[in-house]
mmCIF file of C-alpha atoms in Angstrom:
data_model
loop_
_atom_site.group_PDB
_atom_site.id
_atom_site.type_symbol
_atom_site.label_atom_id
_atom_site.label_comp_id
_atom_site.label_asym_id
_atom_site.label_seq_id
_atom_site.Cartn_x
_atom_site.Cartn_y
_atom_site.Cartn_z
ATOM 1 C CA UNK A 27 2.549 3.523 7.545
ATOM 2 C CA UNK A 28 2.080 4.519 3.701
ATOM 3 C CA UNK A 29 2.916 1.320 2.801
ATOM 4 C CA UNK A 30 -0.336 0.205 4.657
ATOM 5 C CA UNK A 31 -2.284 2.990 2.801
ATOM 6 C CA UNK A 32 -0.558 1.797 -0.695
ATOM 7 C CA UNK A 33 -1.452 -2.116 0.190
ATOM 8 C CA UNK A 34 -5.165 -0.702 0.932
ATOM 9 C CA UNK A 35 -5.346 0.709 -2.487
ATOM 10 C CA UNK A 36 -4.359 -1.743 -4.872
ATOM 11 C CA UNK A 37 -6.097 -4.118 -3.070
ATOM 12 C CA UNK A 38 -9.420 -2.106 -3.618
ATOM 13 C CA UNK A 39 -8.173 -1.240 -7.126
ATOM 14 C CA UNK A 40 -7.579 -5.178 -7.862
ATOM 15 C CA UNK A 41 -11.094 -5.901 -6.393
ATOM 16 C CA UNK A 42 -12.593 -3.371 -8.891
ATOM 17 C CA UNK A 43 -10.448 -3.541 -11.745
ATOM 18 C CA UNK A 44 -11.607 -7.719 -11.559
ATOM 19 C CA UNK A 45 -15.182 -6.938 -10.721
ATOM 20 C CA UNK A 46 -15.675 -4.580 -13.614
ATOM 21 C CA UNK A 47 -14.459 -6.890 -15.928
ATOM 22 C CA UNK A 48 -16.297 -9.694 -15.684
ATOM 23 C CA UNK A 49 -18.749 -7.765 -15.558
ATOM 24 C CA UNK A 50 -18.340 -6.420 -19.042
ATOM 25 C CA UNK A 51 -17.178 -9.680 -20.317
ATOM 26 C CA UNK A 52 -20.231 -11.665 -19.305
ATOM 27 C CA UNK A 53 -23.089 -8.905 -19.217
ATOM 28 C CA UNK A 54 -22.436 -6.473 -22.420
ATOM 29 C CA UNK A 55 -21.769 -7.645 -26.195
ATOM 30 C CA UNK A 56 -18.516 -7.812 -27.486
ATOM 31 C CA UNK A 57 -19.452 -4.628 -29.638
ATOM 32 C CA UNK A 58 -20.034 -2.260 -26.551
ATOM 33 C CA UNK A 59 -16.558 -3.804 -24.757
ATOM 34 C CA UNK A 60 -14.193 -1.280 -25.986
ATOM 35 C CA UNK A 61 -16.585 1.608 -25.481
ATOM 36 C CA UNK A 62 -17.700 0.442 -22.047
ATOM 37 C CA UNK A 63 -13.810 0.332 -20.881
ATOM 38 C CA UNK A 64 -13.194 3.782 -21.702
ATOM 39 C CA UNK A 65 -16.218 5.306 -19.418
ATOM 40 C CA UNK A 66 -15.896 3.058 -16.674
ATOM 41 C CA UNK A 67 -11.872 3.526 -16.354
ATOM 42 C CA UNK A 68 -12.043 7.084 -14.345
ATOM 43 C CA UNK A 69 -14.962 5.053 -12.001
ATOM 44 C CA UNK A 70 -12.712 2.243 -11.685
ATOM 45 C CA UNK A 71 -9.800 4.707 -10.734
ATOM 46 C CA UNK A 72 -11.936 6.601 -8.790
ATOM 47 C CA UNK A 73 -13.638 3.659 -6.811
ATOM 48 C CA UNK A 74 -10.133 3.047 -5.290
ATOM 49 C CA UNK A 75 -8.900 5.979 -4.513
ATOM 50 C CA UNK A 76 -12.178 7.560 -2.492
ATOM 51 C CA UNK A 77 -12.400 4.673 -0.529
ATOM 52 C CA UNK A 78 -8.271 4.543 0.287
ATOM 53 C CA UNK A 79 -8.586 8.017 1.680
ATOM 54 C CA UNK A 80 -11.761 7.806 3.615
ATOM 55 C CA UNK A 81 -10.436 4.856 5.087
ATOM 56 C CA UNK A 82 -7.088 6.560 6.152
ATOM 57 C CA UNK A 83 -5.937 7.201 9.414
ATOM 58 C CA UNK A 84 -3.478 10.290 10.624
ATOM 59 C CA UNK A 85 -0.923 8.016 11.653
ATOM 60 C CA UNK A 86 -0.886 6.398 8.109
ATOM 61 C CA UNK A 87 -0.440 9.565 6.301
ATOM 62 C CA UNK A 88 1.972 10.688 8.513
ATOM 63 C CA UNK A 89 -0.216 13.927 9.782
ATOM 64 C CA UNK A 90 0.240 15.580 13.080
#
């Protein structure tokens, strides 16, 4: 069942990680890009890993 949980999460992170950057690419100027990657990398990380837990179930995480 944690491979169900792990699937979950890169999933999310892929969605993210892809939304993020296009939206930096196409909304920000190439001088911000850099800067703009480093403070939205822990929300990116973040995003993924919040949602993965909250959407968890006992039997996944192999709680009794």
């Amino acid at each position: 069942m944690l491979v169900k949980f792990a699937v979950r999460f890169m999933v999310i992170l892929a969605s993210v990680l892809a939304l993020a950057a296009m939206v930096i690419h196409f909304f920000f100027s190439s001088k911000l890009t850099t800067d703009l990657w480093i403070i939205v990398v822990p929300i990116i990380l973040g995003i993924p890993m919040l949602a993965s837990v909250v959407l968890a179930k006992d039997d996944e995480l192999s709680v009794h």
